[in-house]
Tab-separated table of N, CA, C and O and ligand atoms in Angstrom:
chain	number	residue	atom	x	y	z
A	1	MET	N	88.690	11.304	-123.111
A	1	MET	CA	89.240	10.012	-123.531
A	1	MET	C	88.136	9.186	-124.214
A	1	MET	O	87.021	9.129	-123.745
A	2	ASP	N	88.471	8.571	-125.302
A	2	ASP	CA	87.514	7.737	-126.025
A	2	ASP	C	87.429	6.385	-125.326
A	2	ASP	O	88.404	5.651	-125.259
A	3	THR	N	86.261	6.070	-124.766
A	3	THR	CA	86.127	4.802	-124.045
A	3	THR	C	85.394	3.753	-124.870
A	3	THR	O	85.085	2.684	-124.374
A	4	THR	N	85.105	4.052	-126.124
A	4	THR	CA	84.375	3.083	-126.936
A	4	THR	C	85.308	2.046	-127.560
A	4	THR	O	84.865	1.033	-128.056
A	5	GLN	N	86.590	2.281	-127.540
A	5	GLN	CA	87.516	1.355	-128.161
A	5	GLN	C	88.637	1.030	-127.174
A	5	GLN	O	89.130	1.904	-126.472
A	6	SER	N	89.037	-0.233	-127.097
A	6	SER	CA	90.101	-0.605	-126.182
A	6	SER	C	91.443	-0.436	-126.879
A	6	SER	O	91.534	-0.211	-128.066
A	7	ASP	N	92.495	-0.590	-126.114
A	7	ASP	CA	93.841	-0.498	-126.676
A	7	ASP	C	94.387	-1.864	-127.065
A	7	ASP	O	95.550	-1.981	-127.405
A	8	SER	N	93.544	-2.894	-126.967
A	8	SER	CA	94.053	-4.222	-127.250
A	8	SER	C	94.402	-4.363	-128.720
A	8	SER	O	93.645	-3.980	-129.600
A	9	GLY	N	95.571	-4.915	-128.978
A	9	GLY	CA	95.977	-5.166	-130.354
A	9	GLY	C	95.544	-6.548	-130.767
A	9	GLY	O	94.873	-7.255	-130.018
A	10	PRO	N	95.922	-6.964	-131.963
A	10	PRO	CA	95.516	-8.289	-132.429
A	10	PRO	C	96.267	-9.381	-131.701
A	10	PRO	O	97.387	-9.183	-131.230
A	11	GLU	N	95.646	-10.552	-131.620
A	11	GLU	CA	96.371	-11.716	-131.139
A	11	GLU	C	97.433	-12.036	-132.198
A	11	GLU	O	97.144	-12.026	-133.388
A	12	PRO	N	98.673	-12.336	-131.788
A	12	PRO	CA	99.735	-12.555	-132.788
A	12	PRO	C	99.550	-13.821	-133.600
A	12	PRO	O	100.003	-13.903	-134.748
A	13	THR	N	98.895	-14.820	-133.004
A	13	THR	CA	98.670	-16.070	-133.741
A	13	THR	C	97.255	-16.564	-133.481
A	13	THR	O	96.617	-16.204	-132.490
A	14	PHE	N	96.784	-17.429	-134.384
A	14	PHE	CA	95.498	-18.102	-134.193
A	14	PHE	C	95.701	-19.550	-134.598
A	14	PHE	O	96.122	-19.819	-135.738
A	15	MET	N	95.435	-20.488	-133.693
A	15	MET	CA	95.694	-21.906	-133.932
A	15	MET	C	97.134	-22.139	-134.393
A	15	MET	O	97.411	-22.978	-135.262
A	16	GLY	N	98.044	-21.343	-133.865
A	16	GLY	CA	99.453	-21.514	-134.194
A	16	GLY	C	99.884	-20.865	-135.492
A	16	GLY	O	101.046	-20.987	-135.902
A	17	VAL	N	98.973	-20.173	-136.147
A	17	VAL	CA	99.274	-19.548	-137.453
A	17	VAL	C	99.369	-18.031	-137.251
A	17	VAL	O	98.495	-17.448	-136.588
A	18	PRO	N	100.403	-17.378	-137.814
A	18	PRO	CA	100.474	-15.921	-137.689
A	18	PRO	C	99.186	-15.257	-138.177
A	18	PRO	O	98.666	-15.616	-139.234
A	19	ARG	N	98.693	-14.316	-137.414
A	19	ARG	CA	97.412	-13.680	-137.740
A	19	ARG	C	97.409	-13.081	-139.140
A	19	ARG	O	96.369	-13.094	-139.842
A	20	GLU	N	98.549	-12.562	-139.561
A	20	GLU	CA	98.601	-11.909	-140.876
A	20	GLU	C	98.424	-12.884	-142.037
A	20	GLU	O	98.241	-12.461	-143.176
A	21	LYS	N	98.496	-14.168	-141.753
A	21	LYS	CA	98.307	-15.163	-142.822
A	21	LYS	C	96.853	-15.610	-142.935
A	21	LYS	O	96.520	-16.461	-143.759
A	22	ILE	N	95.979	-15.048	-142.088
A	22	ILE	CA	94.576	-15.473	-142.077
A	22	ILE	C	93.698	-14.317	-142.564
A	22	ILE	O	93.567	-13.294	-141.875
A	23	PRO	N	93.103	-14.453	-143.756
A	23	PRO	CA	92.362	-13.320	-144.356
A	23	PRO	C	90.941	-13.169	-143.821
A	23	PRO	O	89.974	-13.172	-144.580
A	24	TRP	N	90.814	-13.038	-142.518
A	24	TRP	CA	89.492	-12.882	-141.883
A	24	TRP	C	89.342	-11.467	-141.335
A	24	TRP	O	90.060	-11.066	-140.425
A	25	TRP	N	88.422	-10.723	-141.941
A	25	TRP	CA	88.048	-9.407	-141.430
A	25	TRP	C	86.766	-9.000	-142.150
A	25	TRP	O	86.409	-9.607	-143.174
A	26	PRO	N	86.046	-8.014	-141.652
A	26	PRO	CA	84.782	-7.636	-142.292
A	26	PRO	C	85.015	-6.915	-143.623
A	26	PRO	O	85.955	-6.133	-143.755
A	27	ARG	N	84.159	-7.240	-144.568
A	27	ARG	CA	84.127	-6.509	-145.841
A	27	ARG	C	82.907	-5.597	-145.805
A	27	ARG	O	81.819	-6.040	-145.412
A	28	ILE	N	83.098	-4.364	-146.230
A	28	ILE	CA	82.022	-3.380	-146.173
A	28	ILE	C	81.547	-3.042	-147.578
A	28	ILE	O	82.351	-2.647	-148.434
A	29	ASP	N	80.268	-3.216	-147.811
A	29	ASP	CA	79.664	-2.795	-149.081
A	29	ASP	C	79.449	-1.276	-149.005
A	29	ASP	O	78.529	-0.798	-148.335
A	30	GLN	N	80.309	-0.548	-149.681
A	30	GLN	CA	80.273	0.910	-149.574
A	30	GLN	C	79.022	1.513	-150.218
A	30	GLN	O	78.636	2.639	-149.897
A	31	ASP	N	78.407	0.763	-151.117
A	31	ASP	CA	77.153	1.255	-151.702
A	31	ASP	C	76.011	1.206	-150.689
A	31	ASP	O	75.093	2.033	-150.728
A	32	LYS	N	76.068	0.219	-149.790
A	32	LYS	CA	75.008	0.072	-148.781
A	32	LYS	C	75.273	0.910	-147.532
A	32	LYS	O	74.342	1.423	-146.919
A	33	CYS	N	76.530	1.007	-147.117
A	33	CYS	CA	76.848	1.681	-145.846
A	33	CYS	C	76.529	3.167	-145.937
A	33	CYS	O	76.959	3.856	-146.866
A	34	ASP	N	75.782	3.637	-144.949
A	34	ASP	CA	75.515	5.075	-144.856
A	34	ASP	C	75.998	5.630	-143.515
A	34	ASP	O	75.552	6.693	-143.065
A	35	GLY	N	76.928	4.872	-142.883
A	35	GLY	CA	77.433	5.320	-141.580
A	35	GLY	C	76.357	5.369	-140.523
A	35	GLY	O	76.507	6.067	-139.518
A	36	CYS	N	75.277	4.601	-140.737
A	36	CYS	CA	74.127	4.655	-139.823
A	36	CYS	C	73.718	6.104	-139.591
A	36	CYS	O	73.437	6.510	-138.446
A	37	ALA	N	73.735	6.883	-140.633
A	37	ALA	CA	73.370	8.307	-140.549
A	37	ALA	C	74.178	9.029	-139.458
A	37	ALA	O	73.651	9.871	-138.730
A	38	GLY	N	75.455	8.654	-139.369
A	38	GLY	CA	76.333	9.317	-138.415
A	38	GLY	C	76.449	8.627	-137.071
A	38	GLY	O	77.188	9.089	-136.205
A	39	GLU	N	75.762	7.499	-136.906
A	39	GLU	CA	75.835	6.769	-135.623
A	39	GLU	C	76.938	5.711	-135.612
A	39	GLU	O	77.423	5.319	-134.556
A	40	TYR	N	77.285	5.199	-136.754
A	40	TYR	CA	78.397	4.243	-136.882
A	40	TYR	C	78.261	3.076	-135.893
A	40	TYR	O	79.128	2.860	-135.032
A	41	ASP	N	77.176	2.337	-136.000
A	41	ASP	CA	76.887	1.289	-135.026
A	41	ASP	C	78.007	0.245	-134.917
A	41	ASP	O	78.345	-0.192	-133.811
A	42	CYS	N	78.571	-0.171	-136.032
A	42	CYS	CA	79.610	-1.210	-135.976
A	42	CYS	C	80.866	-0.688	-135.281
A	42	CYS	O	81.499	-1.407	-134.499
A	43	PHE	N	81.196	0.555	-135.542
A	43	PHE	CA	82.360	1.174	-134.899
A	43	PHE	C	82.175	1.229	-133.392
A	43	PHE	O	83.089	0.907	-132.619
A	44	LYS	N	80.987	1.611	-132.963
A	44	LYS	CA	80.727	1.712	-131.526
A	44	LYS	C	80.703	0.341	-130.869
A	44	LYS	O	81.086	0.183	-129.714
A	45	PHE	N	80.250	-0.654	-131.612
A	45	PHE	CA	80.088	-1.992	-131.050
A	45	PHE	C	81.415	-2.733	-130.864
A	45	PHE	O	81.650	-3.362	-129.830
A	46	CYS	N	82.282	-2.678	-131.838
A	46	CYS	CA	83.510	-3.482	-131.803
A	46	CYS	C	84.553	-2.835	-130.896
A	46	CYS	O	84.900	-1.674	-131.088
A	47	PRO	N	85.100	-3.598	-129.929
A	47	PRO	CA	86.102	-3.033	-129.020
A	47	PRO	C	87.537	-3.172	-129.522
A	47	PRO	O	88.475	-2.857	-128.799
A	48	HIS	N	87.727	-3.630	-130.755
A	48	HIS	CA	89.080	-3.993	-131.186
A	48	HIS	C	89.716	-3.028	-132.195
A	48	HIS	O	90.697	-3.392	-132.854
A	49	ARG	N	89.163	-1.857	-132.337
A	49	ARG	CA	89.757	-0.834	-133.220
A	49	ARG	C	89.951	-1.342	-134.657
A	49	ARG	O	90.946	-1.048	-135.296
A	50	VAL	N	88.988	-2.101	-135.124
A	50	VAL	CA	89.048	-2.602	-136.505
A	50	VAL	C	88.626	-1.505	-137.482
A	50	VAL	O	89.212	-1.342	-138.556
A	51	TYR	N	87.634	-0.724	-137.077
A	51	TYR	CA	86.993	0.209	-137.996
A	51	TYR	C	87.516	1.639	-137.866
A	51	TYR	O	88.017	2.044	-136.813
A	52	ARG	N	87.322	2.372	-138.944
A	52	ARG	CA	87.590	3.818	-138.919
A	52	ARG	C	86.400	4.542	-139.535
A	52	ARG	O	85.836	4.088	-140.538
A	53	LYS	N	86.023	5.638	-138.908
A	53	LYS	CA	84.892	6.424	-139.407
A	53	LYS	C	85.350	7.374	-140.499
A	53	LYS	O	86.417	7.963	-140.406
A	54	ARG	N	84.511	7.524	-141.512
A	54	ARG	CA	84.705	8.565	-142.520
A	54	ARG	C	83.490	9.477	-142.486
A	54	ARG	O	82.390	9.054	-142.148
A	55	THR	N	83.712	10.707	-142.844
A	55	THR	CA	82.588	11.648	-142.889
A	55	THR	C	82.499	12.238	-144.294
A	55	THR	O	83.444	12.160	-145.076
A	56	ASP	N	81.311	12.812	-144.555
A	56	ASP	CA	81.115	13.551	-145.796
A	56	ASP	C	81.444	12.746	-147.056
A	56	ASP	O	82.408	13.059	-147.754
A	57	PRO	N	80.698	11.714	-147.384
A	57	PRO	CA	79.513	11.241	-146.661
A	57	PRO	C	79.916	10.261	-145.556
A	57	PRO	O	81.022	9.713	-145.593
A	58	PRO	N	79.017	10.041	-144.588
A	58	PRO	CA	79.319	9.086	-143.515
A	58	PRO	C	79.452	7.669	-144.061
A	58	PRO	O	78.543	7.156	-144.714
A	59	LYS	N	80.595	7.073	-143.801
A	59	LYS	CA	80.872	5.690	-144.219
A	59	LYS	C	81.788	5.079	-143.173
A	59	LYS	O	82.413	5.787	-142.385
A	60	ILE	N	81.894	3.774	-143.220
A	60	ILE	CA	82.867	3.094	-142.354
A	60	ILE	C	83.867	2.383	-143.242
A	60	ILE	O	83.540	1.979	-144.365
A	61	GLU	N	85.093	2.257	-142.766
A	61	GLU	CA	86.064	1.444	-143.481
A	61	GLU	C	86.896	0.659	-142.484
A	61	GLU	O	86.948	0.990	-141.302
A	62	VAL	N	87.524	-0.404	-142.984
A	62	VAL	CA	88.348	-1.260	-142.145
A	62	VAL	C	89.756	-0.682	-142.115
A	62	VAL	O	90.392	-0.532	-143.163
A	63	GLU	N	90.218	-0.362	-140.926
A	63	GLU	CA	91.542	0.243	-140.785
A	63	GLU	C	92.577	-0.755	-140.279
A	63	GLU	O	93.699	-0.785	-140.756
A	64	ASN	N	92.179	-1.589	-139.305
A	64	ASN	CA	93.110	-2.565	-138.703
A	64	ASN	C	92.538	-3.965	-138.876
A	64	ASN	O	91.966	-4.537	-137.942
A	65	ARG	N	92.692	-4.499	-140.078
A	65	ARG	CA	92.016	-5.753	-140.406
A	65	ARG	C	92.443	-6.909	-139.509
A	65	ARG	O	91.643	-7.776	-139.171
A	66	TYR	N	93.703	-6.926	-139.096
A	66	TYR	CA	94.171	-8.062	-138.294
A	66	TYR	C	93.818	-7.927	-136.819
A	66	TYR	O	94.107	-8.822	-136.034
A	67	ASN	N	93.198	-6.827	-136.448
A	67	ASN	CA	92.639	-6.728	-135.084
A	67	ASN	C	91.345	-7.521	-134.963
A	67	ASN	O	90.898	-7.818	-133.850
A	68	CYS	N	90.718	-7.830	-136.082
A	68	CYS	CA	89.463	-8.570	-136.040
A	68	CYS	C	89.711	-9.976	-135.495
A	68	CYS	O	90.679	-10.646	-135.880
A	69	VAL	N	88.836	-10.401	-134.606
A	69	VAL	CA	88.962	-11.724	-133.984
A	69	VAL	C	88.528	-12.779	-135.002
A	69	VAL	O	87.402	-12.727	-135.520
A	70	VAL	N	89.399	-13.717	-135.272
A	70	VAL	CA	89.108	-14.739	-136.287
A	70	VAL	C	87.818	-15.482	-135.927
A	70	VAL	O	87.662	-15.968	-134.799
A	71	PHE	N	86.929	-15.525	-136.900
A	71	PHE	CA	85.619	-16.181	-136.847
A	71	PHE	C	84.564	-15.416	-136.044
A	71	PHE	O	83.429	-15.876	-135.917
A	72	CYS	N	84.900	-14.265	-135.498
A	72	CYS	CA	83.871	-13.398	-134.933
A	72	CYS	C	83.095	-12.757	-136.094
A	72	CYS	O	83.680	-12.400	-137.122
A	73	GLN	N	81.803	-12.659	-135.942
A	73	GLN	CA	80.977	-11.950	-136.935
A	73	GLN	C	79.949	-11.078	-136.215
A	73	GLN	O	78.913	-10.726	-136.781
A	74	ALA	N	80.251	-10.751	-134.959
A	74	ALA	CA	79.245	-10.117	-134.112
A	74	ALA	C	78.716	-8.803	-134.683
A	74	ALA	O	77.527	-8.501	-134.571
A	75	CYS	N	79.564	-8.015	-135.288
A	75	CYS	CA	79.122	-6.702	-135.766
A	75	CYS	C	78.193	-6.803	-136.974
A	75	CYS	O	77.462	-5.863	-137.274
A	76	ARG	N	78.251	-7.923	-137.649
A	76	ARG	CA	77.383	-8.095	-138.822
A	76	ARG	C	75.912	-7.902	-138.453
A	76	ARG	O	75.148	-7.273	-139.183
A	77	LYS	N	75.537	-8.448	-137.303
A	77	LYS	CA	74.138	-8.358	-136.865
A	77	LYS	C	73.751	-6.936	-136.479
A	77	LYS	O	72.568	-6.599	-136.419
A	78	MET	N	74.740	-6.107	-136.177
A	78	MET	CA	74.459	-4.731	-135.765
A	78	MET	C	74.050	-3.840	-136.932
A	78	MET	O	73.448	-2.795	-136.737
A	79	CYS	N	74.420	-4.249	-138.131
A	79	CYS	CA	74.295	-3.336	-139.267
A	79	CYS	C	72.861	-3.277	-139.794
A	79	CYS	O	72.342	-4.287	-140.269
A	80	PRO	N	72.260	-2.116	-139.757
A	80	PRO	CA	70.883	-1.995	-140.242
A	80	PRO	C	70.786	-2.010	-141.765
A	80	PRO	O	69.691	-2.104	-142.311
A	81	ARG	N	71.915	-1.930	-142.437
A	81	ARG	CA	71.927	-1.868	-143.900
A	81	ARG	C	72.434	-3.161	-144.538
A	81	ARG	O	72.588	-3.223	-145.755
A	82	ASP	N	72.746	-4.154	-143.718
A	82	ASP	CA	73.276	-5.422	-144.227
A	82	ASP	C	74.492	-5.184	-145.126
A	82	ASP	O	74.633	-5.780	-146.201
A	83	ALA	N	75.362	-4.301	-144.648
A	83	ALA	CA	76.521	-3.898	-145.456
A	83	ALA	C	77.802	-4.644	-145.083
A	83	ALA	O	78.826	-4.473	-145.737
A	84	ILE	N	77.741	-5.478	-144.027
A	84	ILE	CA	78.946	-6.155	-143.534
A	84	ILE	C	78.881	-7.628	-143.898
A	84	ILE	O	77.881	-8.293	-143.639
A	85	SER	N	79.962	-8.128	-144.473
A	85	SER	CA	80.032	-9.552	-144.784
A	85	SER	C	81.408	-10.084	-144.406
A	85	SER	O	82.334	-9.316	-144.134
A	86	PHE	N	81.512	-11.416	-144.414
A	86	PHE	CA	82.766	-12.062	-144.027
A	86	PHE	C	83.095	-13.154	-145.038
A	86	PHE	O	82.209	-13.645	-145.737
A	87	PRO	N	84.353	-13.581	-145.071
A	87	PRO	CA	84.705	-14.687	-145.964
A	87	PRO	C	84.010	-15.972	-145.528
A	87	PRO	O	83.457	-16.058	-144.434
A	88	ASP	N	84.086	-16.969	-146.395
A	88	ASP	CA	83.509	-18.267	-146.079
A	88	ASP	C	84.363	-18.959	-144.997
A	88	ASP	O	85.580	-19.111	-145.163
A	89	LYS	N	83.702	-19.355	-143.911
A	89	LYS	CA	84.451	-19.920	-142.781
A	89	LYS	C	85.204	-21.198	-143.172
A	89	LYS	O	86.350	-21.418	-142.752
A	90	ALA	N	84.573	-22.055	-143.980
A	90	ALA	CA	85.218	-23.312	-144.381
A	90	ALA	C	86.492	-23.030	-145.190
A	90	ALA	O	87.511	-23.716	-145.030
A	91	GLU	N	86.432	-22.007	-146.033
A	91	GLU	CA	87.623	-21.659	-146.821
A	91	GLU	C	88.750	-21.149	-145.926
A	91	GLU	O	89.924	-21.459	-146.141
A	92	ILE	N	88.394	-20.378	-144.928
A	92	ILE	CA	89.420	-19.859	-144.024
A	92	ILE	C	90.026	-20.994	-143.200
A	92	ILE	O	91.234	-21.021	-142.938
A	93	LEU	N	89.193	-21.959	-142.815
A	93	LEU	CA	89.729	-23.110	-142.093
A	93	LEU	C	90.741	-23.871	-142.946
A	93	LEU	O	91.756	-24.356	-142.441
A	94	GLN	N	90.461	-23.961	-144.240
A	94	GLN	CA	91.419	-24.618	-145.138
A	94	GLN	C	92.726	-23.842	-145.196
A	94	GLN	O	93.816	-24.434	-145.244
A	95	VAL	N	92.640	-22.516	-145.235
A	95	VAL	CA	93.845	-21.674	-145.235
A	95	VAL	C	94.663	-21.938	-143.966
A	95	VAL	O	95.889	-22.082	-144.009
A	96	ILE	N	93.964	-22.023	-142.837
A	96	ILE	CA	94.650	-22.248	-141.558
A	96	ILE	C	95.313	-23.632	-141.540
A	96	ILE	O	96.470	-23.782	-141.153
A	97	LYS	N	94.571	-24.634	-142.013
A	97	LYS	CA	95.131	-25.991	-142.042
A	97	LYS	C	96.361	-26.057	-142.924
A	97	LYS	O	97.373	-26.670	-142.571
A	98	ALA	N	96.287	-25.425	-144.098
A	98	ALA	CA	97.416	-25.448	-145.028
A	98	ALA	C	98.628	-24.751	-144.416
A	98	ALA	O	99.770	-25.212	-144.553
A	99	ALA	N	98.392	-23.646	-143.723
A	99	ALA	CA	99.496	-22.914	-143.100
A	99	ALA	C	100.119	-23.745	-141.983
A	99	ALA	O	101.341	-23.752	-141.807
A	100	ARG	N	99.280	-24.450	-141.240
A	100	ARG	CA	99.801	-25.297	-140.157
A	100	ARG	C	100.626	-26.445	-140.729
A	100	ARG	O	101.690	-26.786	-140.202
A	101	THR	N	100.148	-27.037	-141.808
A	101	THR	CA	100.879	-28.137	-142.437
A	101	THR	C	102.224	-27.649	-142.969
A	101	THR	O	103.266	-28.288	-142.777
A	102	ALA	N	102.183	-26.475	-143.633
A	102	ALA	CA	103.404	-25.939	-144.238
A	102	ALA	C	104.464	-25.608	-143.197
A	102	ALA	O	105.668	-25.735	-143.444
A	103	SER	N	104.009	-25.186	-142.020
A	103	SER	CA	104.977	-24.783	-140.990
A	103	SER	C	105.261	-25.899	-139.996
A	103	SER	O	106.033	-25.726	-139.058
A	104	GLY	N	104.603	-27.053	-140.200
A	104	GLY	CA	104.835	-28.187	-139.324
A	104	GLY	C	104.275	-28.018	-137.937
A	104	GLY	O	104.756	-28.641	-136.984
A	105	VAL	N	103.228	-27.156	-137.803
A	105	VAL	CA	102.631	-26.927	-136.476
A	105	VAL	C	101.823	-28.147	-136.066
A	105	VAL	O	101.062	-28.671	-136.883
B	1	LIG	S1	76.692	-0.648	-139.077
B	1	LIG	FE1	76.516	-0.887	-141.325
B	1	LIG	S2	75.640	1.039	-142.097
B	1	LIG	FE2	76.366	1.405	-139.997
B	1	LIG	S3	78.450	2.240	-140.258
B	1	LIG	FE3	78.645	-0.001	-139.978
B	1	LIG	S4	78.641	-0.874	-142.060
B	1	LIG	FE4	77.873	1.236	-142.211
B	2	LIG	S1	83.813	-9.421	-136.364
B	2	LIG	FE1	84.006	-9.033	-134.159
B	2	LIG	S2	86.157	-8.434	-133.864
B	2	LIG	FE2	85.725	-8.314	-136.071
B	2	LIG	S3	85.161	-6.191	-136.465
B	2	LIG	FE3	83.251	-7.285	-136.044
B	2	LIG	S4	82.863	-7.166	-133.818
B	2	LIG	FE4	84.990	-6.544	-134.232
């Protein structure tokens, strides 16, 4: 059994906004990522099944973007290649505010 990843799915909402309306997840620079030479540090670190491993060549990709916890950036620090980035937090907050206003939350 794989114990490095939990079975937890995404939270359905964040601040009252459906998770699918919030574009927060890690972006991977595929030119920089080398899969940590087969160690896949970000994959091992994140418990939310966001990432998927690729082989030949070793790379990581985002498989379940909405499993990512909004405003978490913890895996970014794990990357030895500085290949992980995130959207601008202030811009995402504006998206959330606009969605809340539109839905009357
Ligand atoms: S930690 Fe960085 S280099 Fe390693 S697999 Fe993840 S994105 Fe690629
Ligand atoms: S930011 Fe947090 S929740 Fe999102 S992929 Fe990285 S460690 Fe996982």
